[in-house]
PDB file of C-alpha atoms in Angstrom:
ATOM      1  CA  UNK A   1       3.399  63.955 -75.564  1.00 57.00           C
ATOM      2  CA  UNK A   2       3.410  64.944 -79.139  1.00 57.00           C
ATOM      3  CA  UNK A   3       0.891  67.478 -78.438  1.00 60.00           C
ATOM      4  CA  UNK A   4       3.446  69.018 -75.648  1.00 55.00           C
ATOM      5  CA  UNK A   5       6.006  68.918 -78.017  1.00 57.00           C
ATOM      6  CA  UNK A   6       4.048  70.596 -80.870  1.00 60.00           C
ATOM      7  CA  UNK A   7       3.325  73.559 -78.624  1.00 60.00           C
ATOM      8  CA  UNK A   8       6.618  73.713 -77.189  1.00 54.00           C
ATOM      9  CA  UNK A   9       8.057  74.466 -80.463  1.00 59.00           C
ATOM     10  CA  UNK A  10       5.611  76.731 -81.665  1.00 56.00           C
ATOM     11  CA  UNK A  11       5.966  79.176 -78.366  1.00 58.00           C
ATOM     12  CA  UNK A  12       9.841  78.737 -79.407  1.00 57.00           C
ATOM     13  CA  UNK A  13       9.413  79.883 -82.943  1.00 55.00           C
ATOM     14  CA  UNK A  14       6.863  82.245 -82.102  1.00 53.00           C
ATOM     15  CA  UNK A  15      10.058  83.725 -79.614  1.00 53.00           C
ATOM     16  CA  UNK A  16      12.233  83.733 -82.066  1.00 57.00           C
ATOM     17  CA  UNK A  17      10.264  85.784 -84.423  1.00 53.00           C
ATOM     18  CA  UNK A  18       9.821  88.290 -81.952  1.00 50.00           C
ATOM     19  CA  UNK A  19      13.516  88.499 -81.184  1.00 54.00           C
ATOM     20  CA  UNK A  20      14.644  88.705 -84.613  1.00 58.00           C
ATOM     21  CA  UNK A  21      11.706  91.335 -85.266  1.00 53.00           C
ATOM     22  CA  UNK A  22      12.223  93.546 -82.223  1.00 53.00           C
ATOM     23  CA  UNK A  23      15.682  93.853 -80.251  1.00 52.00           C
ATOM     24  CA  UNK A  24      14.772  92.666 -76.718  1.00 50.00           C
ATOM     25  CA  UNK A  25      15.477  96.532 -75.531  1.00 51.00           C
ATOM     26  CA  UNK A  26      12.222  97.442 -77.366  1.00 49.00           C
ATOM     27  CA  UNK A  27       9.955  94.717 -75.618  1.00 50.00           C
ATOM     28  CA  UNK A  28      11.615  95.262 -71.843  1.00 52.00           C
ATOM     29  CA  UNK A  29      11.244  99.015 -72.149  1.00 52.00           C
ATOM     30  CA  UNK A  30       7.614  99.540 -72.341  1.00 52.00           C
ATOM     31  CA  UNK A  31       7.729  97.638 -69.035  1.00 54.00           C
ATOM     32  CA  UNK A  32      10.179  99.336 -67.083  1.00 55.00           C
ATOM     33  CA  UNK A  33       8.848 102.917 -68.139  1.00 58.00           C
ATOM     34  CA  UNK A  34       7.553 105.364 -65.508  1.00 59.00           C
ATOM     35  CA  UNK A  35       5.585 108.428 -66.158  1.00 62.00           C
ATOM     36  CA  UNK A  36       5.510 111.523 -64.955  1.00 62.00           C
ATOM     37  CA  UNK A  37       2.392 113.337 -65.704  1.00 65.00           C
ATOM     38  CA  UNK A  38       3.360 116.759 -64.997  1.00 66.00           C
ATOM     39  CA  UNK A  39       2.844 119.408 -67.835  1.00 65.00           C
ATOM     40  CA  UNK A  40       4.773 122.347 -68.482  1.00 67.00           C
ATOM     41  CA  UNK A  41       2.891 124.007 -71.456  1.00 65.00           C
ATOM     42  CA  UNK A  42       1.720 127.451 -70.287  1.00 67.00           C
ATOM     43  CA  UNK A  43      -1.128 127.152 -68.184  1.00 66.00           C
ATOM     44  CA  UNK A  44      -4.436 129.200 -69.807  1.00 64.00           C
ATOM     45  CA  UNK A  45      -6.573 130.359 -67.119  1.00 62.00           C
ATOM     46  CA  UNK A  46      -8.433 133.025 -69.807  1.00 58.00           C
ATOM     47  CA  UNK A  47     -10.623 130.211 -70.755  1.00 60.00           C
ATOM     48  CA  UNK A  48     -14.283 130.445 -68.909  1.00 63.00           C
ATOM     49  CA  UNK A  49     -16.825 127.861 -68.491  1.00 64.00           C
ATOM     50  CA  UNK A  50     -20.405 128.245 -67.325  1.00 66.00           C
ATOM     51  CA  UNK A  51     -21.896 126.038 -65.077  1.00 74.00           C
ATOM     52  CA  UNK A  52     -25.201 125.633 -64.766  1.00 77.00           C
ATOM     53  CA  UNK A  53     -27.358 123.919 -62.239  1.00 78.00           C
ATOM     54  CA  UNK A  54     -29.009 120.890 -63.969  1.00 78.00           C
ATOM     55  CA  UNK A  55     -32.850 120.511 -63.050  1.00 82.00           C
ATOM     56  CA  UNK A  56     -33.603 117.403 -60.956  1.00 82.00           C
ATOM     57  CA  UNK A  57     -35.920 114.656 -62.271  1.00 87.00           C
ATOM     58  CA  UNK A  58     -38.565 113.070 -60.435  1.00 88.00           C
ATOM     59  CA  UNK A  59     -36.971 109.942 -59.839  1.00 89.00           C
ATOM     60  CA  UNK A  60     -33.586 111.820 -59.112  1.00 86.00           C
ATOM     61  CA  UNK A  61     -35.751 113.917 -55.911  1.00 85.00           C
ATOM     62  CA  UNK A  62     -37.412 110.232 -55.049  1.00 86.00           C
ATOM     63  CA  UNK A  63     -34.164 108.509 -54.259  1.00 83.00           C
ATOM     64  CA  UNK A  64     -32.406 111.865 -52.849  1.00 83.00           C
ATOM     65  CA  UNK A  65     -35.175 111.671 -50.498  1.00 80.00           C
ATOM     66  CA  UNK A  66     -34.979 107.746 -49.855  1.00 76.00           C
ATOM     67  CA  UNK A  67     -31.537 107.183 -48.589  1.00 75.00           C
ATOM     68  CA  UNK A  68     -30.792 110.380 -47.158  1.00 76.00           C
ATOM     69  CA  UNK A  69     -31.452 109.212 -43.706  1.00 67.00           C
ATOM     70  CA  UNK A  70     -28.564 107.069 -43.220  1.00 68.00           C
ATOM     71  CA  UNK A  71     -28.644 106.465 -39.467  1.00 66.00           C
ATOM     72  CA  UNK A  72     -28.268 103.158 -38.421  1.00 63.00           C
ATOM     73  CA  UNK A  73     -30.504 103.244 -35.697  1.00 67.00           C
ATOM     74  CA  UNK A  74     -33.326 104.082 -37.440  1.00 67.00           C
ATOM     75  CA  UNK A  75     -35.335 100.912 -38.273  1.00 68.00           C
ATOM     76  CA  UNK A  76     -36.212 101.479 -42.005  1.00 67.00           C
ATOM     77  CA  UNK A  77     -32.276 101.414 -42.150  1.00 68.00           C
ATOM     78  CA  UNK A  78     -32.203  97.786 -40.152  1.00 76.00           C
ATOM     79  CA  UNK A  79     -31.148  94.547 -42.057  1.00 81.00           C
ATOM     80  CA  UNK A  80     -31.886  91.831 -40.187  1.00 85.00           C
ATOM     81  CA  UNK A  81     -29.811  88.931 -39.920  1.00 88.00           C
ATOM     82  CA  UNK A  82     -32.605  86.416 -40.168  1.00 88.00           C
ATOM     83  CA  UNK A  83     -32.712  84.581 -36.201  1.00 87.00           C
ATOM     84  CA  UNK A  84     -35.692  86.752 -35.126  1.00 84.00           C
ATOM     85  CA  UNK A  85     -36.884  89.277 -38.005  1.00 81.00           C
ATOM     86  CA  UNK A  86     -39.495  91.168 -35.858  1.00 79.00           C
ATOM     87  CA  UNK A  87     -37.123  91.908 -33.203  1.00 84.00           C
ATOM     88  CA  UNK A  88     -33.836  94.072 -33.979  1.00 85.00           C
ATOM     89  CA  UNK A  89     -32.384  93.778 -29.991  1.00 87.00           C
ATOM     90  CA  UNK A  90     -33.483  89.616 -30.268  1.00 91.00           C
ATOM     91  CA  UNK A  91     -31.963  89.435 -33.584  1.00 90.00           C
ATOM     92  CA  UNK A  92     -29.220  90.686 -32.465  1.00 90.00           C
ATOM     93  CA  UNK A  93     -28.486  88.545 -29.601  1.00 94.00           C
ATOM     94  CA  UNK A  94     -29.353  85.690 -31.156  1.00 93.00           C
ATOM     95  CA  UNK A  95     -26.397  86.234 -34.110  1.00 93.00           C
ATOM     96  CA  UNK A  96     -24.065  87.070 -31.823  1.00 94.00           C
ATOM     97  CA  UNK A  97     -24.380  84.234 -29.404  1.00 94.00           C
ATOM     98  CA  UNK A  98     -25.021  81.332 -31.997  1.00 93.00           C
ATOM     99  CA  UNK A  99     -21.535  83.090 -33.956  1.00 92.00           C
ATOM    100  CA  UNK A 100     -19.709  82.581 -30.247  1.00 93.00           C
ATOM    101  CA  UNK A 101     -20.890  79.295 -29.854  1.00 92.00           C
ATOM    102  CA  UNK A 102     -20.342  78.018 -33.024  1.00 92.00           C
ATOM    103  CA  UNK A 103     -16.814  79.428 -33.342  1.00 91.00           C
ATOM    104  CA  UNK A 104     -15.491  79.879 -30.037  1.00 90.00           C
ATOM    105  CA  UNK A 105     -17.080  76.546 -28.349  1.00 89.00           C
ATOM    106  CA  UNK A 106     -17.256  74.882 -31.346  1.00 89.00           C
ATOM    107  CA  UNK A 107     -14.403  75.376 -33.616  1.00 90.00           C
ATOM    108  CA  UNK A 108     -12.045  76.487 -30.812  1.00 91.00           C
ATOM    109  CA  UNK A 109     -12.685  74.443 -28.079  1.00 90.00           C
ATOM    110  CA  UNK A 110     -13.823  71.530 -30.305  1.00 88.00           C
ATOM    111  CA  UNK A 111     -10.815  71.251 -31.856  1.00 89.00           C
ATOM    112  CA  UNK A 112      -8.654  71.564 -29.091  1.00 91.00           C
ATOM    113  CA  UNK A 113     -10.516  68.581 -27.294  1.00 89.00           C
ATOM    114  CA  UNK A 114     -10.315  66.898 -30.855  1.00 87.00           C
ATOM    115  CA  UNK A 115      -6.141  67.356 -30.782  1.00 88.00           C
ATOM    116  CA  UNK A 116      -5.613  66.520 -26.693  1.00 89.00           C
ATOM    117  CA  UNK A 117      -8.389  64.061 -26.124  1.00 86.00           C
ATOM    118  CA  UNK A 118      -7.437  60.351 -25.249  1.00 82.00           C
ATOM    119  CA  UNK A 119      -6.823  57.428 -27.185  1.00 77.00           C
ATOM    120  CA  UNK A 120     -10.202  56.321 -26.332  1.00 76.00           C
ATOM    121  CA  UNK A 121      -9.871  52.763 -28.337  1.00 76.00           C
ATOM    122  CA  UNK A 122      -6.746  52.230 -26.864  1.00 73.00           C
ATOM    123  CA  UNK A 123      -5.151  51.185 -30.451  1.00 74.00           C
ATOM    124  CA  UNK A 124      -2.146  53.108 -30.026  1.00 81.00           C
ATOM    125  CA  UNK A 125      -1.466  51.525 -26.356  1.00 83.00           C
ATOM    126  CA  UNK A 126      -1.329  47.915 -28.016  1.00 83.00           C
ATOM    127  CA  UNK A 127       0.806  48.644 -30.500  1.00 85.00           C
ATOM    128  CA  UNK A 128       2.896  50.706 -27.774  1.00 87.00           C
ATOM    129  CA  UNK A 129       2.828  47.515 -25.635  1.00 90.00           C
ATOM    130  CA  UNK A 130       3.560  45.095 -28.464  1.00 90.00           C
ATOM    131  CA  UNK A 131       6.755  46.740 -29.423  1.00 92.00           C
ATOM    132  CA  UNK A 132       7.771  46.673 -25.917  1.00 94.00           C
ATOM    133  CA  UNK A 133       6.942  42.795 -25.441  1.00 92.00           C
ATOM    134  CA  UNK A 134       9.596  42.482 -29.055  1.00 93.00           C
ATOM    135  CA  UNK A 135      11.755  44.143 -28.087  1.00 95.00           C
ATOM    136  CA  UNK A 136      11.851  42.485 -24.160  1.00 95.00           C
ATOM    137  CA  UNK A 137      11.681  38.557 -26.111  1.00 93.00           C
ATOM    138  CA  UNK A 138      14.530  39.715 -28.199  1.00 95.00           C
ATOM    139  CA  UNK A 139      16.463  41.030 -25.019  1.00 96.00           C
ATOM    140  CA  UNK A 140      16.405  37.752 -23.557  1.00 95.00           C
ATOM    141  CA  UNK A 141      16.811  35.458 -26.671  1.00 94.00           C
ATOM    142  CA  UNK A 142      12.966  34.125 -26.364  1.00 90.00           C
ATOM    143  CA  UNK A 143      11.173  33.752 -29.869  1.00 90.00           C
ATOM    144  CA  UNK A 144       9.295  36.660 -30.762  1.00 90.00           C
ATOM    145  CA  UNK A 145       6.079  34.237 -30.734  1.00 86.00           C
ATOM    146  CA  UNK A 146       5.869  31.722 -28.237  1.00 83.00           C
ATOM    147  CA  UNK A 147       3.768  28.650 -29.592  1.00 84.00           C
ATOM    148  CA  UNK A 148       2.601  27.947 -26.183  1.00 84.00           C
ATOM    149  CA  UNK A 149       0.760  31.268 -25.457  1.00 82.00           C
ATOM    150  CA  UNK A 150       0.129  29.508 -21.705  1.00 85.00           C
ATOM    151  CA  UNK A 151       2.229  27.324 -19.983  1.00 85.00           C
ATOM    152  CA  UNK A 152       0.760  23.886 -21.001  1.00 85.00           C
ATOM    153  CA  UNK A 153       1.461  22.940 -17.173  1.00 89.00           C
ATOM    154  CA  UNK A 154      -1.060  25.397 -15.766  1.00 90.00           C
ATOM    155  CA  UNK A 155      -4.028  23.891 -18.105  1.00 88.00           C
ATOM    156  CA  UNK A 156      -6.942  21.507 -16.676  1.00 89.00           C
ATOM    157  CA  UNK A 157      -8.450  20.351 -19.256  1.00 85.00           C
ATOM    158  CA  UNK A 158     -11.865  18.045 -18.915  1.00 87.00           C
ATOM    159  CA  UNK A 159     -11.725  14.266 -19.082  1.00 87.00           C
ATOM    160  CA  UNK A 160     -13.797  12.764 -22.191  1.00 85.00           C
ATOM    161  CA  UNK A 161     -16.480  11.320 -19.724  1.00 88.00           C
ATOM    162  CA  UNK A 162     -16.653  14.899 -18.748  1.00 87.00           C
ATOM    163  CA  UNK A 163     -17.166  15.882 -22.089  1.00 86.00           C
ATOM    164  CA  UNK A 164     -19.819  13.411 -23.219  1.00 86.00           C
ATOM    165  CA  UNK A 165     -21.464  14.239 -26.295  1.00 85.00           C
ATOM    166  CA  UNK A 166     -20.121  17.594 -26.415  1.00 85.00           C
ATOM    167  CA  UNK A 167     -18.868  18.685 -29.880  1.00 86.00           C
ATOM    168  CA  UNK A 168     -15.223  20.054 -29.676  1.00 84.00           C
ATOM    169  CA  UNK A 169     -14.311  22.733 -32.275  1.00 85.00           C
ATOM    170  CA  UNK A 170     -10.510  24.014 -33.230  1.00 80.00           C
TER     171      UNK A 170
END
């Protein structure tokens, strides 16, 4: 904080030194000026240059003579795009359809199954249905949570010569 503070005042001194230095005219000025670079001193077409053709080096002629044939059908021009290096028309075919199906199918289509697709888990149908089971308790003055889940009426439960030895866990 003190460090903030520190800084904070030295930008403010350092603005007020430049305001009391300078009126602010002088510093917005510079910003705001346009130029027009058109002359009008006297044109003076008596001075003459010669121009002379400069020799060509060797390594000058070399690279004239390297990229002069620009034609992209030419296959010393060719830059392959690394699916099938021997094969310009393969290459080719290959970039193009692994560039559809990775953005078209994949990103495209992929993401529009990703947005529409089902709630496969079925987490926001529960808590859909458990609103709707609050909300139809509360409507009819039930509790929310009924302590008997199942009527205690419908239950058979076994006798304990049924059970036996059986362990019984809660």
């Amino acid at each position: 904080m003190a460090t903030l503070l520190r800084s904070l005042s030295l930008q403010g001194r350092n603005l007020r030194a430049l305001s009391k230095a300078r009126p602010a005219k002088v510093i917005i000025v510079p910003l705001l000026n346009h130029k027009a670079l058109i002359s009008t001193s006297k044109k003076n077409k008596d001075v003459s240059a010669s121009i002379e053709p400069m020799e060509k080096s060797m390594d000058l002629k070399r690279l004239t003579e390297h990229f002069e044939n620009t034609d992209s059908k030419n296959e010393e021009n060719y830059t392959s795009y690394g699916y099938e290096p021997g094969d310009r028309d393969t290459d080719w075919f290959y970039y193009n359809l692994i560039m559809f199906s990775v953005f078209t199918l994949g990103f495209c289509w992929g993401g529009f199954i990703f947005a529409y697709m089902p709630d496969y888990k079925m987490l926001d149908w529960c808590q859909r249905e458990a609103f709707l089971e609050l909300e139809r308790r509360e409507r009819e003055g039930l509790p929310l949570v009924d302590p008997n889940y199942v009527n205690v009426d419908t239950i058979e439960l076994p006798s304990d010569e049924e059970l036996g030895e059986q362990e019984i866990i809660i």
